[in-house]
Short mmCIF file of C-alpha atoms in Angstrom, two decimals:
data_model
loop_
_atom_site.label_atom_id
_atom_site.label_comp_id
_atom_site.label_asym_id
_atom_site.label_seq_id
_atom_site.Cartn_x
_atom_site.Cartn_y
_atom_site.Cartn_z
CA UNK A 130 -26.68 30.08 64.49
CA UNK A 131 -26.25 26.50 63.19
CA UNK A 132 -29.18 24.70 61.65
CA UNK A 133 -29.90 21.16 62.68
CA UNK A 134 -29.60 18.63 59.86
CA UNK A 135 -32.98 17.39 58.65
CA UNK A 136 -32.83 13.55 58.64
CA UNK A 137 -35.47 13.34 55.90
CA UNK A 138 -33.53 15.70 53.68
CA UNK A 139 -30.30 13.78 54.29
CA UNK A 140 -32.00 10.50 53.40
CA UNK A 141 -33.44 12.00 50.19
CA UNK A 142 -30.01 13.34 49.26
CA UNK A 143 -28.52 9.87 49.76
CA UNK A 144 -31.23 8.22 47.65
CA UNK A 145 -30.60 10.80 44.95
CA UNK A 146 -26.89 10.03 44.89
CA UNK A 147 -27.61 6.30 44.62
CA UNK A 148 -30.08 6.95 41.78
CA UNK A 149 -27.54 9.11 39.94
CA UNK A 150 -24.93 6.38 40.27
CA UNK A 151 -27.38 3.80 38.86
CA UNK A 152 -28.19 6.18 36.00
CA UNK A 153 -24.50 6.75 35.27
CA UNK A 154 -23.83 3.00 35.19
CA UNK A 155 -26.76 2.51 32.80
CA UNK A 156 -25.38 5.18 30.48
CA UNK A 157 -21.89 3.67 30.57
CA UNK A 158 -23.35 0.24 29.74
CA UNK A 159 -25.13 1.82 26.75
CA UNK A 160 -21.86 3.27 25.43
CA UNK A 161 -22.07 6.84 26.69
CA UNK A 162 -19.01 8.70 27.94
CA UNK A 163 -19.65 10.69 31.12
CA UNK A 164 -18.38 14.28 30.79
CA UNK A 165 -19.65 15.64 34.11
CA UNK A 166 -21.71 14.63 37.07
CA UNK A 167 -23.66 17.07 39.28
CA UNK A 168 -22.44 20.03 37.21
CA UNK A 169 -23.49 23.25 38.90
CA UNK A 170 -24.41 26.58 37.39
CA UNK A 171 -25.97 29.59 39.10
CA UNK A 172 -29.49 28.51 40.04
CA UNK A 173 -29.33 25.02 38.51
CA UNK A 174 -27.57 21.70 38.42
CA UNK A 175 -27.27 19.11 35.69
CA UNK A 176 -27.23 15.60 37.11
CA UNK A 177 -25.21 14.03 34.29
CA UNK A 178 -23.62 15.37 31.12
CA UNK A 179 -22.73 12.59 28.71
CA UNK A 180 -21.74 12.06 25.10
CA UNK A 181 -22.35 9.25 22.67
CA UNK A 182 -21.05 9.72 19.19
CA UNK A 183 -21.76 13.27 18.04
CA UNK A 184 -24.53 13.89 20.57
CA UNK A 185 -24.12 15.60 23.91
CA UNK A 186 -26.81 14.63 26.38
CA UNK A 187 -27.96 16.51 29.48
CA UNK A 188 -29.58 14.01 31.81
CA UNK A 189 -31.99 14.67 34.67
CA UNK A 190 -32.33 11.78 37.11
CA UNK A 191 -35.58 11.40 39.04
CA UNK A 192 -35.99 8.84 41.80
CA UNK A 193 -39.42 8.19 43.28
CA UNK A 194 -41.44 5.31 44.75
CA UNK A 195 -42.82 4.48 41.30
CA UNK A 196 -41.86 5.13 37.69
CA UNK A 197 -45.09 7.07 37.18
CA UNK A 198 -44.23 9.46 40.02
CA UNK A 199 -40.68 9.82 38.73
CA UNK A 200 -41.87 10.64 35.22
CA UNK A 201 -44.10 13.53 36.33
CA UNK A 202 -41.60 14.92 38.87
CA UNK A 203 -39.86 17.27 36.41
CA UNK A 204 -41.57 20.65 36.43
CA UNK A 205 -41.48 23.25 33.64
CA UNK A 206 -39.41 25.53 35.91
CA UNK A 207 -36.86 22.76 36.43
CA UNK A 208 -36.70 22.19 32.68
CA UNK A 209 -35.97 25.87 32.10
CA UNK A 210 -33.21 25.82 34.74
CA UNK A 211 -31.66 22.71 33.18
CA UNK A 212 -31.69 24.19 29.68
CA UNK A 213 -30.08 27.41 30.97
CA UNK A 214 -27.45 25.37 32.78
CA UNK A 215 -26.82 23.36 29.59
CA UNK A 216 -26.22 26.59 27.66
CA UNK A 217 -23.74 27.68 30.33
CA UNK A 218 -22.02 24.28 30.24
CA UNK A 219 -21.51 24.56 26.49
CA UNK A 220 -20.31 28.16 26.80
CA UNK A 221 -17.74 27.12 29.42
CA UNK A 222 -16.75 23.92 27.58
CA UNK A 223 -16.85 24.85 23.87
CA UNK A 224 -14.96 21.70 22.87
CA UNK A 225 -18.10 19.69 23.72
CA UNK A 226 -20.35 21.74 21.43
CA UNK A 227 -20.78 21.55 17.70
CA UNK A 228 -22.85 18.37 17.53
CA UNK A 229 -26.37 17.39 18.33
CA UNK A 230 -27.79 18.08 21.77
CA UNK A 231 -30.53 16.30 23.69
CA UNK A 232 -32.28 16.41 27.08
CA UNK A 233 -32.93 12.98 28.57
CA UNK A 234 -34.39 11.68 31.81
CA UNK A 235 -33.51 8.56 33.70
CA UNK A 236 -36.22 7.36 36.05
CA UNK A 237 -35.36 5.26 39.07
CA UNK A 238 -37.87 3.57 41.36
CA UNK A 239 -37.68 1.12 44.21
CA UNK A 240 -36.94 -2.38 43.04
CA UNK A 241 -36.85 -1.64 39.32
CA UNK A 242 -34.27 -1.11 36.63
CA UNK A 243 -33.62 2.52 35.69
CA UNK A 244 -35.58 3.67 32.64
CA UNK A 245 -33.86 5.93 30.11
CA UNK A 246 -36.12 8.34 28.21
CA UNK A 247 -34.22 9.87 25.30
CA UNK A 248 -35.38 13.31 24.22
CA UNK A 249 -37.60 13.62 27.31
CA UNK A 250 -38.04 17.35 26.82
CA UNK A 251 -37.05 20.21 24.55
CA UNK A 252 -35.17 23.39 25.31
CA UNK A 253 -38.14 25.58 24.37
CA UNK A 254 -40.26 24.70 27.43
#
């Protein structure tokens, strides 16, 4: 049995892709090199994996109507899934390890510039 596509879900997916593209462009403008986008691991996805200098950065992008809503949209469970996925990324791509590591967020809201929060959360959440 085929499921009907949910128009609301499709629209949210499209907005998410646009937000991720804006976040990626912001990172490139700031001198980051993009290593992966929408990297999937069992049970999790990392929106953007980037590197600048000796630091590898795992970036979660949140798009909401306001920056305040975007900032509180990352749950502790999502943080745990992202940190597990980051460990798997490094295990599968050992050449990217060996330096510093950080978890950032990029917040995107209607009509505003993306906001980059470096070190938004720690792996021990």
